[in-house]
Phi, psi and omega in degrees: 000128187238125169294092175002080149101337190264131158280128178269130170255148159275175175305150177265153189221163167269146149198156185263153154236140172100205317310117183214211159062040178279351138336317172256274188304301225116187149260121195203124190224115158297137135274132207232108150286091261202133159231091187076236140242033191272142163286119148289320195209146136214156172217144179279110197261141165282171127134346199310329178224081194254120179270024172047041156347279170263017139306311201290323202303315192266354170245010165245179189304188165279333197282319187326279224319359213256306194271010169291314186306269213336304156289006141339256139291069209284336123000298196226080182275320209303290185328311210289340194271325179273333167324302204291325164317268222289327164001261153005304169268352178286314193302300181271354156078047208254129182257141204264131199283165137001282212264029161254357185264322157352295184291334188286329194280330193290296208284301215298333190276351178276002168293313177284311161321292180315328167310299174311303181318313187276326168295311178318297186330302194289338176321280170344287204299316186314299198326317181118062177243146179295215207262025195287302170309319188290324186294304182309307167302314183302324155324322182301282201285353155303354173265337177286322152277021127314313170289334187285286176300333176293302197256016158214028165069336165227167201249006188212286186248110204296319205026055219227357180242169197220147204303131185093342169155219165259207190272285202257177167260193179318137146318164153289344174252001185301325191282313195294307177317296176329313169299327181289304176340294192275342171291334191265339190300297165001273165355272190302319180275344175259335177292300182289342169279319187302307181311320209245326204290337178272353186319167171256319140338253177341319179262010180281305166326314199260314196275136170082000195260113136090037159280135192258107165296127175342304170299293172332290190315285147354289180295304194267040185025031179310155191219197162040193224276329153326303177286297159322303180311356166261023167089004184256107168272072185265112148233091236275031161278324145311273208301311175211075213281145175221175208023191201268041195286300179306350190243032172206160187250137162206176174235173191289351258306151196218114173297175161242002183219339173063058186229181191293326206304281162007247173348297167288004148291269200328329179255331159331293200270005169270003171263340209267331159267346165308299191265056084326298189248018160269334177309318188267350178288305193288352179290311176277010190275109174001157118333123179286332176300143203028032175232154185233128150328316213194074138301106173293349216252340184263000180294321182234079138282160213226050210287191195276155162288121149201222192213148177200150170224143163214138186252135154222175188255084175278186182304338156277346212174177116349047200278120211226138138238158163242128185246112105358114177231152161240359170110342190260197165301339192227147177328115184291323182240125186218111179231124195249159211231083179269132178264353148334299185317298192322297203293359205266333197303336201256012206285327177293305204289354184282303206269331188299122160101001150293166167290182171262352182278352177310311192284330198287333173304295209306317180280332200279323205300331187296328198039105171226182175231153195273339173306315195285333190282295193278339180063000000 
């Protein structure tokens, strides 16, 4: 806007979003430093919702902790159970049978599906699309909790895995289901990519929006389909392979500009190598006959004094625990490594000199959960 000859700048203002979204995201509230409508600044506020997680964590036994993981990331509780498992068995030097690391590989990779389906789906609904995208990903992952539920008795908080292996084994039908599953998934990943990648919308939205440079990215130790999607292929199932990571073949998918588009290719084709390495987990998976699942006898443990930190590659990210023993039942130190948290710090540099209608794409692109973030 132009004064005979002179540009008048306005004023800069403060204003909040949030704390709201207790449904999706979490509670969760930005401060916004707004020229018109461009972001100058944002900063991101926490706490709303902290439950003293790894406070609670150091006075009950290690097992009490297993189903407390489950709220984490409440999306992907069986990933929250195995970081904390294997923690646990590094510590105590407890080794996991054959056909328990199978299962364990089955659920967290139909767990990154179901992640993914649901993030894209709410990605979309931030964008402003009615609930069409969001029914097609939730459609999904209810059949994967159907399955969820048949084998650990619950569809959200599973608690089902245990030092040393799970509670139980396989359903008798869980494999023929699983099969079905995966015959139909096809189906469902091409059908939401077709729907969505030419949208016109969507990519108006998307393409040049909430870019993460490969160096930025790096410096604030972004991890999971956030760090790819700039173009980095880290992947600690690659990178650094645990359980039985090392015996299936998949590949990385990557971005090139590290923009919202980005970020929602990358997790498309990463559902898409997820039933990739469940197709060769259900080709190798052991015989249930004389192998055992669930030492029971490792359950009320005492481990040795030391420290153990373990890392996976969870749906989001990076998910690390450290564990501290003093010889006794319950941790002396329990510190969890959320790659939610991790991922929310580059969230300013993501938003600045976008719009404000901008920012709320820019937050659905990280998927973060907020449980996970505040602990």
């Amino acid at each position: 806007m132009k004064a005979e000859g002179t540009m008048i700048k306005t004023e800069e203002l403060q204003i909040n979003i949030g704390p709201q979204h207790p449904s999706t995201h979490g509670v969760f509230r930005m401060l916004v430093t707004v020229d018109g409508e461009t972001i100058v600044d944002l900063k991101p506020v926490f706490g709303y919702l902290h439950r003293n997680h790894e406070q609670i964590a150091e006075v009950n036994t290690y097992l009490q902790n297993m189903p407390y993981t489950d709220r984490l990331d409440y999306f992907n509780s069986m990933a929250n159970n195995q970081a904390y498992a294997m923690a646990v068995e590094k510590l105590a030097e407890i080794e996991v049978p054959e056909r328990a690391e199978y299962i364990r590989v089955i659920m967290v990779e139909l767990t990154r599906i179901l992640n993914h389906a649901s993030a894209l789906g709410f990605l979309i609904n931030d964008m402003g699309a009615w609930q069409t995208p969001l029914a097609f990903g939730m459609r999904e992952r209810e059949k994967i909790l159907d399955l969820f539920e048949s084998t650990s008795g619950a569809r959200l908080m599973c608690n089902y895995f245990r030092f040393g292996g799970v509670v139980r084994d396989l359903p008798p039908d869980f494999v023929p289901r699983l099969q079905s599953l995966l015959t139909g998934l096809p189906t469902f990943i091409d059908e939401f990519e077709r729907m969505l990648r030419e949208n016109e919308i969507l990519r108006i939205r998307s393409e040049g929006i909430g870019v993460l440079p490969k160096e930025v990215a790096i410096s604030y130790s972004v991890t999971g389909p956030v760090l790819r999607g700039s173009g980095i292929p880290y992947d600690i199932r690659k990178a650094e392979p645990y359980s039985i990571y090392d015996r299936f073949d998949f590949d990385v998918p990557i971005g090139t500009v590290g923009d919202v588009y980005d970020r929602f290719l990358v997790r498309i084709e990463e559902m898409r190598q997820s039933k990739r390495i469940l197709e060769q987990a259900l080709k190798q998976l052991p015989d249930a006959e004389g192998g055992h699942i669930n030492p029971k006898a490792r359950q009320n443990i005492r481990p040795p004094v030391g420290d153990a930190y373990t890392r996976i590659e969870s749906p989001k990210g990076e998910l690390g625990f450290y564990l501290v023993s003093d010889g006794g039942q319950t941790p002396y130190r329990y510190k969890v490594r959320a790659p939610s948290f991790i991922n929310l710090t580059p969230l300013s540099d993501m938003c600045r000199g976008y719009k404000v209608a901008d920012v709320v794409v820019i937050l659905g692109s990280i998927d973060i959960v907020m449980g996970e973030v505040d602990r």
